XYZ file of C-alpha atoms in Angstrom:
277
model
C -3.273 15.239 -13.314
C -2.358 15.526 -9.644
C -2.790 18.599 -7.477
C 1.007 18.579 -7.094
C 3.613 16.372 -8.751
C 6.038 16.296 -5.801
C 5.637 15.325 -2.153
C 8.305 16.454 0.296
C 8.901 14.102 3.215
C 11.491 14.528 5.959
C 13.561 11.727 4.444
C 13.372 12.688 0.776
C 11.241 14.184 -1.995
C 9.209 12.032 -4.382
C 8.354 13.181 -7.904
C 5.149 11.471 -9.003
C 5.620 12.358 -12.639
C 7.501 9.040 -12.691
C 6.607 5.771 -10.920
C 8.099 4.794 -7.567
C 8.257 1.465 -5.742
C 6.921 0.596 -2.306
C 8.522 -2.584 -0.981
C 6.410 -4.773 1.307
C 7.699 -6.108 4.637
C 5.171 -8.253 6.498
C 6.191 -8.756 10.126
C 3.548 -11.446 10.525
C 3.337 -15.227 10.859
C 0.368 -15.547 8.496
C 0.461 -13.173 5.504
C -0.711 -14.775 2.262
C 2.563 -14.429 0.347
C 5.411 -14.650 2.855
C 3.879 -15.347 6.260
C 6.552 -16.084 8.849
C 9.599 -15.388 6.670
C 10.250 -11.970 8.203
C 8.596 -12.378 11.607
C 11.716 -11.562 13.642
C 12.993 -7.989 13.825
C 16.344 -8.973 12.314
C 14.887 -10.859 9.355
C 12.405 -8.038 8.673
C 15.111 -5.356 8.799
C 17.478 -7.391 6.625
C 14.716 -7.881 4.073
C 13.843 -4.175 4.102
C 17.479 -3.233 3.490
C 17.576 -5.649 0.553
C 14.448 -4.074 -0.947
C 15.929 -0.592 -0.515
C 19.131 -1.656 -2.263
C 17.026 -3.074 -5.107
C 15.284 0.247 -5.681
C 12.403 0.759 -3.242
C 11.713 4.420 -2.401
C 9.198 3.400 0.275
C 9.068 0.492 2.714
C 5.603 -0.526 3.926
C 5.744 -2.236 7.325
C 2.745 -4.305 8.388
C 2.181 -6.200 11.636
C -1.258 -7.641 10.930
C -2.170 -9.937 8.066
C -4.943 -8.615 5.830
C -5.354 -11.730 3.715
C -8.968 -12.842 3.133
C -10.335 -14.531 6.252
C -7.611 -13.219 8.552
C -8.241 -12.409 12.207
C -7.199 -9.062 13.739
C -4.377 -8.855 16.281
C -4.211 -6.664 19.369
C -2.799 -3.135 19.356
C 0.005 -4.278 21.661
C 0.996 -7.180 19.430
C 0.988 -5.029 16.305
C 3.159 -2.412 18.039
C 5.587 -5.076 19.281
C 5.941 -6.477 15.773
C 6.402 -3.241 13.830
C 8.008 -0.528 15.952
C 11.415 -2.194 16.515
C 11.639 -2.783 12.755
C 10.835 0.846 11.929
C 13.360 2.175 14.451
C 16.142 -0.067 13.195
C 15.539 0.735 9.515
C 15.556 4.480 10.233
C 18.788 4.076 12.169
C 20.450 2.362 9.207
C 18.823 4.214 6.271
C 17.775 7.720 7.248
C 16.675 8.725 3.737
C 14.116 5.949 3.226
C 10.409 6.732 3.558
C 8.667 4.260 5.853
C 4.951 3.572 5.665
C 3.022 1.890 8.472
C 0.302 -0.437 7.202
C -2.331 -0.243 9.949
C -5.947 0.607 10.668
C -5.278 1.372 14.354
C -4.636 4.930 15.557
C -2.427 3.843 18.467
C -0.182 1.846 16.151
C -0.045 4.727 13.678
C 0.955 7.210 16.392
C 3.726 4.939 17.714
C 5.007 4.355 14.185
C 5.037 8.066 13.359
C 6.880 8.753 16.617
C 9.431 6.123 15.568
C 10.165 7.546 12.121
C 7.376 6.419 9.803
C 6.148 9.154 7.452
C 3.106 7.556 5.803
C 0.009 5.881 7.229
C -1.350 3.251 4.838
C -4.866 2.436 6.076
C -6.612 -0.353 4.175
C -9.956 0.783 5.594
C -9.560 4.227 4.041
C -9.564 5.710 7.571
C -12.971 4.282 8.495
C -12.225 1.573 11.109
C -10.769 3.765 13.884
C -12.479 7.104 14.473
C -9.375 8.460 16.241
C -7.186 7.935 13.170
C -8.116 11.339 11.731
C -6.994 13.012 14.964
C -3.647 11.222 14.800
C -2.908 12.181 11.226
C -3.996 15.757 11.896
C -1.464 15.928 14.744
C 1.465 14.381 12.853
C 0.783 15.569 9.263
C 2.089 12.413 7.544
C 1.495 11.182 4.049
C -1.593 8.979 3.869
C -2.758 6.155 1.634
C -6.548 5.983 1.356
C -7.550 2.510 0.193
C -10.961 1.149 -0.762
C -12.133 -2.111 0.768
C -15.608 -3.623 0.921
C -16.138 -5.103 4.397
C -13.113 -6.184 6.445
C -10.324 -8.717 5.840
C -12.254 -11.511 7.555
C -15.387 -11.067 5.409
C -14.341 -9.053 2.353
C -14.319 -11.979 -0.091
C -17.710 -13.344 1.000
C -19.557 -12.738 -2.286
C -18.650 -9.072 -2.888
C -20.934 -7.330 -5.381
C -20.991 -3.956 -7.146
C -23.533 -2.324 -9.438
C -20.710 -0.177 -10.859
C -17.350 -0.992 -9.300
C -15.454 2.034 -10.651
C -18.165 4.505 -9.695
C -18.519 3.079 -6.185
C -14.774 3.064 -5.502
C -14.354 6.608 -6.818
C -17.234 7.844 -4.666
C -15.746 6.263 -1.551
C -12.259 7.615 -2.236
C -13.602 11.083 -3.006
C -15.567 11.180 0.250
C -12.542 10.102 2.279
C -10.292 12.578 0.470
C -12.623 15.397 1.515
C -12.509 14.285 5.163
C -8.728 14.125 5.157
C -8.351 17.436 3.342
C -10.339 18.999 6.210
C -7.542 17.953 8.591
C -5.107 20.030 6.539
C -3.166 17.096 5.104
C -1.941 17.408 1.533
C 0.285 14.356 0.929
C -2.569 12.077 -0.100
C -2.218 8.860 -2.117
C -5.191 6.795 -3.312
C -5.429 3.027 -3.748
C -8.494 1.365 -5.339
C -7.778 -1.786 -3.332
C -7.127 -4.618 -5.758
C -8.205 -7.879 -4.097
C -9.893 -6.254 -1.110
C -13.562 -7.158 -1.403
C -13.345 -7.519 -5.186
C -14.284 -10.236 -7.649
C -11.763 -11.228 -10.312
C -13.679 -9.218 -12.922
C -13.649 -6.181 -10.608
C -9.865 -6.274 -10.327
C -9.439 -6.288 -14.094
C -11.965 -3.468 -14.439
C -9.979 -1.378 -11.953
C -6.804 -1.803 -13.997
C -8.678 -1.073 -17.228
C -10.208 2.130 -15.855
C -7.250 3.244 -13.737
C -6.814 6.566 -15.603
C -10.270 7.626 -14.370
C -8.952 7.739 -10.811
C -6.631 10.590 -11.810
C -9.749 12.780 -11.731
C -9.531 12.616 -7.927
C -6.373 14.716 -8.072
C -3.882 12.533 -6.208
C -1.212 9.929 -7.075
C -2.492 6.388 -7.509
C -0.944 3.423 -5.736
C -1.651 -0.077 -6.958
C -0.930 -3.436 -5.352
C -1.312 -6.501 -7.564
C 1.712 -8.416 -6.316
C 1.096 -12.186 -6.114
C -2.635 -11.680 -5.726
C -5.309 -14.315 -6.140
C -6.916 -12.866 -9.278
C -3.647 -13.384 -11.162
C -3.086 -16.875 -9.783
C -6.673 -17.945 -10.479
C -6.768 -16.496 -14.000
C -3.527 -18.225 -15.002
C -3.887 -21.329 -12.794
C -0.637 -20.614 -10.940
C 0.458 -21.168 -7.363
C 1.957 -18.449 -5.188
C 5.525 -19.500 -6.065
C 5.067 -19.056 -9.818
C 3.257 -15.760 -10.169
C 6.168 -13.289 -10.388
C 6.037 -12.936 -14.185
C 2.285 -12.338 -14.114
C 2.801 -9.813 -11.321
C 5.358 -7.754 -13.191
C 3.278 -7.823 -16.381
C 0.235 -6.479 -14.534
C 2.385 -3.917 -12.699
C 3.675 -2.726 -16.087
C 0.136 -2.319 -17.387
C -0.857 -0.423 -14.230
C 2.059 1.990 -14.577
C 1.245 2.623 -18.229
C -2.339 3.304 -17.132
C -1.309 6.003 -14.620
C -0.306 4.208 -11.393
C 2.544 6.095 -9.744
C 3.368 3.885 -6.773
C 3.710 0.140 -7.199
C 3.370 -1.737 -3.912
C 5.202 -4.997 -4.447
C 6.983 -7.937 -2.849
C 9.505 -8.339 -5.683
C 11.327 -5.022 -5.878
C 14.115 -6.440 -8.041
C 11.769 -7.172 -10.951
C 9.690 -4.052 -10.408
C 12.803 -1.877 -10.441
C 13.652 -3.169 -13.916
C 10.090 -2.401 -14.977
C 10.331 1.180 -13.701
C 13.669 1.828 -15.409
C 12.243 0.701 -18.740
C 8.920 2.511 -18.398
C 10.664 5.751 -17.438
C 12.008 5.875 -20.988
C 8.467 5.816 -22.385
C 6.158 7.885 -20.172
């Protein structure tokens, strides 16, 4: 089980004995699932408020697409996309926990100054060497995710001898580095779809309870992802049922944060599962 079952943020306290929902807001023109729909500050804020009303405890704001093959954007562009959204959400909903989805230390610092309380780094804090200094200064919550390669190259024939062992080793090493900064609000994410084959993604879900050995709450993101669409021969507009089924399995196999685009469905899932676990 986890080192502690509750994390206290400035906005609220989260009890990880039960699952929570992280709603996704992509302030990008090119994300794989909703690119362009929430590219303006107003549309992004309105969408975030809707997700909060539907049951999200966290809102994850991203200003750079991380879909396979995507190109990075500049620090300035990422700041211009995300910071106005964070400020406006915090003005309207002070008790919501905002996560900034970034690998850049300058973006993370600006977001934390603006009211974000979690840094969700898909590189597991490996891309930007200054990121550890930033999180040490601000003491936020952190999401350490595993990814093989980078978004542009991660799906170019990824291969593992033992996918679970390799992911656990990476996460454990990064946990130790972050613990040395004094941070304690750590969340781990095995990185479904980030440098993984279809079989790897299913293996991660199957062996999810093993990640509890690392001592921190597990976040999982399967929402609308390619491995579901490919397995069931579905397009992006028809994968919500498959998403919520896989999210249910993940929760029953020890995931405690579900990062999702469809908070309405996931909220129903959580209410039902809470009567079982």
